[in-house]
Amino acid sequence: RLGKEGSCTVRVTIDPRGRVSNVVPVRGDDPAFCAATEKQAFAKWRFRPATRDGVPIAGEKELSVRFRLDQ
């Protein structure tokens, strides 16, 4: 919407159900990109959780999101 491109890298904590329980910005081109990434992570991202001895457990993953304008 702002006509900008950039990226944000976040560290997400994934709970045993595969849902995001925490988001920590690691680096980003603009704080707005990190805020948008955090909002999407909590609302829509789902993962297959890590397991230990076949039992789902919480885990962490670092992910980068790139914001690009369609041309």
PDB file of N, CA and C in Angstrom:
ATOM      1  N   ARG A   1       0.810  -1.198   0.000  1.00  0.00           N
ATOM      2  CA  ARG A   1       0.000   0.000   0.000  1.00  0.00           C
ATOM      3  C   ARG A   1       0.850   1.257   0.000  1.00  0.00           C
ATOM      4  N   LEU A   2       2.018   1.178   0.613  1.00  0.00           N
ATOM      5  CA  LEU A   2       2.887   2.352   0.691  1.00  0.00           C
ATOM      6  C   LEU A   2       3.807   2.479  -0.509  1.00  0.00           C
ATOM      7  N   GLY A   3       3.769   1.500  -1.419  1.00  0.00           N
ATOM      8  CA  GLY A   3       4.629   1.551  -2.587  1.00  0.00           C
ATOM      9  C   GLY A   3       6.082   1.260  -2.275  1.00  0.00           C
ATOM     10  N   LYS A   4       6.342   0.443  -1.245  1.00  0.00           N
ATOM     11  CA  LYS A   4       7.709   0.118  -0.836  1.00  0.00           C
ATOM     12  C   LYS A   4       7.952  -1.383  -0.939  1.00  0.00           C
ATOM     13  N   GLU A   5       9.195  -1.735  -1.189  1.00  0.00           N
ATOM     14  CA  GLU A   5       9.624  -3.126  -1.149  1.00  0.00           C
ATOM     15  C   GLU A   5      10.639  -3.276  -0.026  1.00  0.00           C
ATOM     16  N   GLY A   6      10.760  -4.489   0.488  1.00  0.00           N
ATOM     17  CA  GLY A   6      11.737  -4.735   1.545  1.00  0.00           C
ATOM     18  C   GLY A   6      11.550  -6.120   2.111  1.00  0.00           C
ATOM     19  N   SER A   7      12.163  -6.349   3.268  1.00  0.00           N
ATOM     20  CA  SER A   7      12.067  -7.666   3.891  1.00  0.00           C
ATOM     21  C   SER A   7      12.137  -7.543   5.401  1.00  0.00           C
ATOM     22  N   CYS A   8      11.751  -8.630   6.052  1.00  0.00           N
ATOM     23  CA  CYS A   8      11.829  -8.732   7.503  1.00  0.00           C
ATOM     24  C   CYS A   8      12.141 -10.183   7.847  1.00  0.00           C
ATOM     25  N   THR A   9      13.055 -10.385   8.764  1.00  0.00           N
ATOM     26  CA  THR A   9      13.362 -11.720   9.269  1.00  0.00           C
ATOM     27  C   THR A   9      12.873 -11.785  10.707  1.00  0.00           C
ATOM     28  N   VAL A  10      12.142 -12.851  11.022  1.00  0.00           N
ATOM     29  CA  VAL A  10      11.598 -13.033  12.362  1.00  0.00           C
ATOM     30  C   VAL A  10      11.939 -14.419  12.877  1.00  0.00           C
ATOM     31  N   ARG A  11      11.985 -14.535  14.199  1.00  0.00           N
ATOM     32  CA  ARG A  11      12.122 -15.841  14.845  1.00  0.00           C
ATOM     33  C   ARG A  11      10.751 -16.149  15.438  1.00  0.00           C
ATOM     34  N   VAL A  12      10.159 -17.259  15.022  1.00  0.00           N
ATOM     35  CA  VAL A  12       8.837 -17.630  15.513  1.00  0.00           C
ATOM     36  C   VAL A  12       8.949 -18.846  16.431  1.00  0.00           C
ATOM     37  N   THR A  13       8.144 -18.827  17.479  1.00  0.00           N
ATOM     38  CA  THR A  13       7.995 -19.987  18.343  1.00  0.00           C
ATOM     39  C   THR A  13       6.720 -20.688  17.919  1.00  0.00           C
ATOM     40  N   ILE A  14       6.824 -21.976  17.677  1.00  0.00           N
ATOM     41  CA  ILE A  14       5.702 -22.783  17.203  1.00  0.00           C
ATOM     42  C   ILE A  14       5.283 -23.712  18.336  1.00  0.00           C
ATOM     43  N   ASP A  15       4.000 -23.633  18.720  1.00  0.00           N
ATOM     44  CA  ASP A  15       3.536 -24.456  19.833  1.00  0.00           C
ATOM     45  C   ASP A  15       3.281 -25.900  19.366  1.00  0.00           C
ATOM     46  N   PRO A  16       2.990 -26.798  20.282  1.00  0.00           N
ATOM     47  CA  PRO A  16       2.775 -28.204  19.911  1.00  0.00           C
ATOM     48  C   PRO A  16       1.597 -28.439  18.960  1.00  0.00           C
ATOM     49  N   ARG A  17       0.706 -27.463  18.810  1.00  0.00           N
ATOM     50  CA  ARG A  17      -0.412 -27.597  17.870  1.00  0.00           C
ATOM     51  C   ARG A  17      -0.050 -27.084  16.480  1.00  0.00           C
ATOM     52  N   GLY A  18       1.161 -26.509  16.331  1.00  0.00           N
ATOM     53  CA  GLY A  18       1.604 -25.985  15.042  1.00  0.00           C
ATOM     54  C   GLY A  18       1.257 -24.530  14.819  1.00  0.00           C
ATOM     55  N   ARG A  19       0.791 -23.856  15.848  1.00  0.00           N
ATOM     56  CA  ARG A  19       0.430 -22.444  15.743  1.00  0.00           C
ATOM     57  C   ARG A  19       1.559 -21.570  16.286  1.00  0.00           C
ATOM     58  N   VAL A  20       1.651 -20.361  15.781  1.00  0.00           N
ATOM     59  CA  VAL A  20       2.676 -19.418  16.228  1.00  0.00           C
ATOM     60  C   VAL A  20       2.272 -18.868  17.586  1.00  0.00           C
ATOM     61  N   SER A  21       3.181 -18.979  18.562  1.00  0.00           N
ATOM     62  CA  SER A  21       2.894 -18.468  19.902  1.00  0.00           C
ATOM     63  C   SER A  21       3.728 -17.242  20.255  1.00  0.00           C
ATOM     64  N   ASN A  22       4.782 -16.978  19.474  1.00  0.00           N
ATOM     65  CA  ASN A  22       5.610 -15.798  19.728  1.00  0.00           C
ATOM     66  C   ASN A  22       6.346 -15.428  18.444  1.00  0.00           C
ATOM     67  N   VAL A  23       6.518 -14.129  18.230  1.00  0.00           N
ATOM     68  CA  VAL A  23       7.250 -13.627  17.063  1.00  0.00           C
ATOM     69  C   VAL A  23       8.231 -12.570  17.553  1.00  0.00           C
ATOM     70  N   VAL A  24       9.510 -12.733  17.199  1.00  0.00           N
ATOM     71  CA  VAL A  24      10.537 -11.765  17.569  1.00  0.00           C
ATOM     72  C   VAL A  24      11.228 -11.283  16.292  1.00  0.00           C
ATOM     73  N   PRO A  25      11.144  -9.982  15.998  1.00  0.00           N
ATOM     74  CA  PRO A  25      11.862  -9.468  14.824  1.00  0.00           C
ATOM     75  C   PRO A  25      13.375  -9.629  15.011  1.00  0.00           C
ATOM     76  N   VAL A  26      14.045 -10.108  13.973  1.00  0.00           N
ATOM     77  CA  VAL A  26      15.498 -10.262  14.001  1.00  0.00           C
ATOM     78  C   VAL A  26      16.146  -9.102  13.245  1.00  0.00           C
ATOM     79  N   ARG A  27      15.623  -8.819  12.048  1.00  0.00           N
ATOM     80  CA  ARG A  27      16.091  -7.664  11.276  1.00  0.00           C
ATOM     81  C   ARG A  27      15.043  -7.346  10.218  1.00  0.00           C
ATOM     82  N   GLY A  28      15.022  -6.098   9.806  1.00  0.00           N
ATOM     83  CA  GLY A  28      14.051  -5.699   8.796  1.00  0.00           C
ATOM     84  C   GLY A  28      14.426  -4.369   8.181  1.00  0.00           C
ATOM     85  N   ASP A  29      13.951  -4.159   6.962  1.00  0.00           N
ATOM     86  CA  ASP A  29      14.234  -2.917   6.255  1.00  0.00           C
ATOM     87  C   ASP A  29      13.429  -1.744   6.816  1.00  0.00           C
ATOM     88  N   ASP A  30      12.283  -2.046   7.417  1.00  0.00           N
ATOM     89  CA  ASP A  30      11.388  -1.007   7.917  1.00  0.00           C
ATOM     90  C   ASP A  30      10.544  -1.629   9.021  1.00  0.00           C
ATOM     91  N   PRO A  31      10.326  -0.925  10.132  1.00  0.00           N
ATOM     92  CA  PRO A  31       9.497  -1.491  11.204  1.00  0.00           C
ATOM     93  C   PRO A  31       8.090  -1.886  10.732  1.00  0.00           C
ATOM     94  N   ALA A  32       7.568  -1.213   9.722  1.00  0.00           N
ATOM     95  CA  ALA A  32       6.237  -1.556   9.210  1.00  0.00           C
ATOM     96  C   ALA A  32       6.226  -2.956   8.601  1.00  0.00           C
ATOM     97  N   PHE A  33       7.316  -3.364   7.959  1.00  0.00           N
ATOM     98  CA  PHE A  33       7.393  -4.711   7.395  1.00  0.00           C
ATOM     99  C   PHE A  33       7.356  -5.753   8.510  1.00  0.00           C
ATOM    100  N   CYS A  34       8.066  -5.495   9.595  1.00  0.00           N
ATOM    101  CA  CYS A  34       8.084  -6.443  10.715  1.00  0.00           C
ATOM    102  C   CYS A  34       6.719  -6.504  11.394  1.00  0.00           C
ATOM    103  N   ALA A  35       6.040  -5.373  11.515  1.00  0.00           N
ATOM    104  CA  ALA A  35       4.704  -5.358  12.113  1.00  0.00           C
ATOM    105  C   ALA A  35       3.728  -6.159  11.253  1.00  0.00           C
ATOM    106  N   ALA A  36       3.794  -6.001   9.941  1.00  0.00           N
ATOM    107  CA  ALA A  36       2.916  -6.750   9.039  1.00  0.00           C
ATOM    108  C   ALA A  36       3.227  -8.241   9.092  1.00  0.00           C
ATOM    109  N   THR A  37       4.506  -8.589   9.168  1.00  0.00           N
ATOM    110  CA  THR A  37       4.911  -9.998   9.244  1.00  0.00           C
ATOM    111  C   THR A  37       4.390 -10.613  10.538  1.00  0.00           C
ATOM    112  N   GLU A  38       4.534  -9.907  11.641  1.00  0.00           N
ATOM    113  CA  GLU A  38       4.062 -10.412  12.936  1.00  0.00           C
ATOM    114  C   GLU A  38       2.543 -10.638  12.909  1.00  0.00           C
ATOM    115  N   LYS A  39       1.813  -9.699  12.359  1.00  0.00           N
ATOM    116  CA  LYS A  39       0.357  -9.819  12.284  1.00  0.00           C
ATOM    117  C   LYS A  39      -0.048 -11.056  11.480  1.00  0.00           C
ATOM    118  N   GLN A  40       0.588 -11.268  10.329  1.00  0.00           N
ATOM    119  CA  GLN A  40       0.281 -12.423   9.494  1.00  0.00           C
ATOM    120  C   GLN A  40       0.680 -13.737  10.173  1.00  0.00           C
ATOM    121  N   ALA A  41       1.816 -13.726  10.867  1.00  0.00           N
ATOM    122  CA  ALA A  41       2.285 -14.947  11.529  1.00  0.00           C
ATOM    123  C   ALA A  41       1.267 -15.433  12.554  1.00  0.00           C
ATOM    124  N   PHE A  42       0.768 -14.521  13.392  1.00  0.00           N
ATOM    125  CA  PHE A  42      -0.205 -14.921  14.411  1.00  0.00           C
ATOM    126  C   PHE A  42      -1.534 -15.320  13.790  1.00  0.00           C
ATOM    127  N   ALA A  43      -1.950 -14.648  12.721  1.00  0.00           N
ATOM    128  CA  ALA A  43      -3.277 -14.880  12.150  1.00  0.00           C
ATOM    129  C   ALA A  43      -3.345 -16.099  11.225  1.00  0.00           C
ATOM    130  N   LYS A  44      -2.298 -16.350  10.437  1.00  0.00           N
ATOM    131  CA  LYS A  44      -2.440 -17.325   9.354  1.00  0.00           C
ATOM    132  C   LYS A  44      -1.400 -18.435   9.282  1.00  0.00           C
ATOM    133  N   TRP A  45      -0.218 -18.233   9.810  1.00  0.00           N
ATOM    134  CA  TRP A  45       0.819 -19.241   9.624  1.00  0.00           C
ATOM    135  C   TRP A  45       0.529 -20.474  10.469  1.00  0.00           C
ATOM    136  N   ARG A  46       0.690 -21.652   9.845  1.00  0.00           N
ATOM    137  CA  ARG A  46       0.544 -22.933  10.536  1.00  0.00           C
ATOM    138  C   ARG A  46       1.712 -23.819  10.128  1.00  0.00           C
ATOM    139  N   PHE A  47       2.186 -24.613  11.070  1.00  0.00           N
ATOM    140  CA  PHE A  47       3.354 -25.457  10.837  1.00  0.00           C
ATOM    141  C   PHE A  47       3.094 -26.867  11.341  1.00  0.00           C
ATOM    142  N   ARG A  48       3.885 -27.786  10.877  1.00  0.00           N
ATOM    143  CA  ARG A  48       3.921 -29.122  11.465  1.00  0.00           C
ATOM    144  C   ARG A  48       4.897 -29.007  12.641  1.00  0.00           C
ATOM    145  N   PRO A  49       4.440 -29.240  13.860  1.00  0.00           N
ATOM    146  CA  PRO A  49       5.321 -29.036  15.018  1.00  0.00           C
ATOM    147  C   PRO A  49       6.460 -30.047  15.073  1.00  0.00           C
ATOM    148  N   ALA A  50       7.494 -29.653  15.774  1.00  0.00           N
ATOM    149  CA  ALA A  50       8.598 -30.582  16.045  1.00  0.00           C
ATOM    150  C   ALA A  50       8.062 -31.691  16.950  1.00  0.00           C
ATOM    151  N   THR A  51       8.737 -32.816  16.933  1.00  0.00           N
ATOM    152  CA  THR A  51       8.330 -33.915  17.815  1.00  0.00           C
ATOM    153  C   THR A  51       9.539 -34.464  18.553  1.00  0.00           C
ATOM    154  N   ARG A  52       9.259 -35.015  19.708  1.00  0.00           N
ATOM    155  CA  ARG A  52      10.270 -35.733  20.485  1.00  0.00           C
ATOM    156  C   ARG A  52       9.616 -37.035  20.920  1.00  0.00           C
ATOM    157  N   ASP A  53      10.204 -38.136  20.521  1.00  0.00           N
ATOM    158  CA  ASP A  53       9.640 -39.464  20.811  1.00  0.00           C
ATOM    159  C   ASP A  53       8.198 -39.569  20.320  1.00  0.00           C
ATOM    160  N   GLY A  54       7.917 -38.949  19.161  1.00  0.00           N
ATOM    161  CA  GLY A  54       6.597 -39.017  18.571  1.00  0.00           C
ATOM    162  C   GLY A  54       5.559 -38.071  19.167  1.00  0.00           C
ATOM    163  N   VAL A  55       5.977 -37.258  20.132  1.00  0.00           N
ATOM    164  CA  VAL A  55       5.053 -36.332  20.794  1.00  0.00           C
ATOM    165  C   VAL A  55       5.350 -34.910  20.313  1.00  0.00           C
ATOM    166  N   PRO A  56       4.338 -34.166  19.858  1.00  0.00           N
ATOM    167  CA  PRO A  56       4.571 -32.787  19.414  1.00  0.00           C
ATOM    168  C   PRO A  56       5.103 -31.912  20.549  1.00  0.00           C
ATOM    169  N   ILE A  57       6.096 -31.084  20.213  1.00  0.00           N
ATOM    170  CA  ILE A  57       6.681 -30.153  21.193  1.00  0.00           C
ATOM    171  C   ILE A  57       6.814 -28.775  20.550  1.00  0.00           C
ATOM    172  N   ALA A  58       7.011 -27.773  21.377  1.00  0.00           N
ATOM    173  CA  ALA A  58       7.253 -26.411  20.882  1.00  0.00           C
ATOM    174  C   ALA A  58       8.653 -26.351  20.269  1.00  0.00           C
ATOM    175  N   GLY A  59       8.808 -25.468  19.295  1.00  0.00           N
ATOM    176  CA  GLY A  59      10.104 -25.278  18.661  1.00  0.00           C
ATOM    177  C   GLY A  59      10.205 -23.874  18.100  1.00  0.00           C
ATOM    178  N   GLU A  60      11.373 -23.522  17.586  1.00  0.00           N
ATOM    179  CA  GLU A  60      11.594 -22.199  17.004  1.00  0.00           C
ATOM    180  C   GLU A  60      12.112 -22.329  15.583  1.00  0.00           C
ATOM    181  N   LYS A  61      11.819 -21.321  14.787  1.00  0.00           N
ATOM    182  CA  LYS A  61      12.289 -21.286  13.400  1.00  0.00           C
ATOM    183  C   LYS A  61      12.495 -19.833  13.019  1.00  0.00           C
ATOM    184  N   GLU A  62      13.557 -19.557  12.269  1.00  0.00           N
ATOM    185  CA  GLU A  62      13.805 -18.214  11.757  1.00  0.00           C
ATOM    186  C   GLU A  62      13.385 -18.175  10.288  1.00  0.00           C
ATOM    187  N   LEU A  63      12.556 -17.189   9.950  1.00  0.00           N
ATOM    188  CA  LEU A  63      12.014 -17.070   8.599  1.00  0.00           C
ATOM    189  C   LEU A  63      12.160 -15.654   8.087  1.00  0.00           C
ATOM    190  N   SER A  64      12.374 -15.526   6.790  1.00  0.00           N
ATOM    191  CA  SER A  64      12.436 -14.221   6.142  1.00  0.00           C
ATOM    192  C   SER A  64      11.233 -14.052   5.227  1.00  0.00           C
ATOM    193  N   VAL A  65      10.648 -12.866   5.270  1.00  0.00           N
ATOM    194  CA  VAL A  65       9.509 -12.532   4.412  1.00  0.00           C
ATOM    195  C   VAL A  65       9.927 -11.353   3.554  1.00  0.00           C
ATOM    196  N   ARG A  66       9.718 -11.488   2.268  1.00  0.00           N
ATOM    197  CA  ARG A  66      10.080 -10.435   1.319  1.00  0.00           C
ATOM    198  C   ARG A  66       8.806  -9.776   0.792  1.00  0.00           C
ATOM    199  N   PHE A  67       8.780  -8.464   0.825  1.00  0.00           N
ATOM    200  CA  PHE A  67       7.655  -7.679   0.326  1.00  0.00           C
ATOM    201  C   PHE A  67       8.056  -7.114  -1.022  1.00  0.00           C
ATOM    202  N   ARG A  68       7.331  -7.530  -2.093  1.00  0.00           N
ATOM    203  CA  ARG A  68       7.652  -7.073  -3.446  1.00  0.00           C
ATOM    204  C   ARG A  68       6.409  -6.493  -4.097  1.00  0.00           C
ATOM    205  N   LEU A  69       6.620  -5.472  -4.875  1.00  0.00           N
ATOM    206  CA  LEU A  69       5.534  -4.871  -5.635  1.00  0.00           C
ATOM    207  C   LEU A  69       5.353  -5.635  -6.931  1.00  0.00           C
ATOM    208  N   ASP A  70       4.121  -5.886  -7.324  1.00  0.00           N
ATOM    209  CA  ASP A  70       3.841  -6.492  -8.621  1.00  0.00           C
ATOM    210  C   ASP A  70       4.068  -5.440  -9.706  1.00  0.00           C
ATOM    211  N   GLN A  71       4.714  -5.857 -10.779  1.00  0.00           N
ATOM    212  CA  GLN A  71       4.992  -4.893 -11.846  1.00  0.00           C
ATOM    213  C   GLN A  71       4.374  -5.321 -13.135  1.00  0.00           C
TER     214      GLN A  71
END
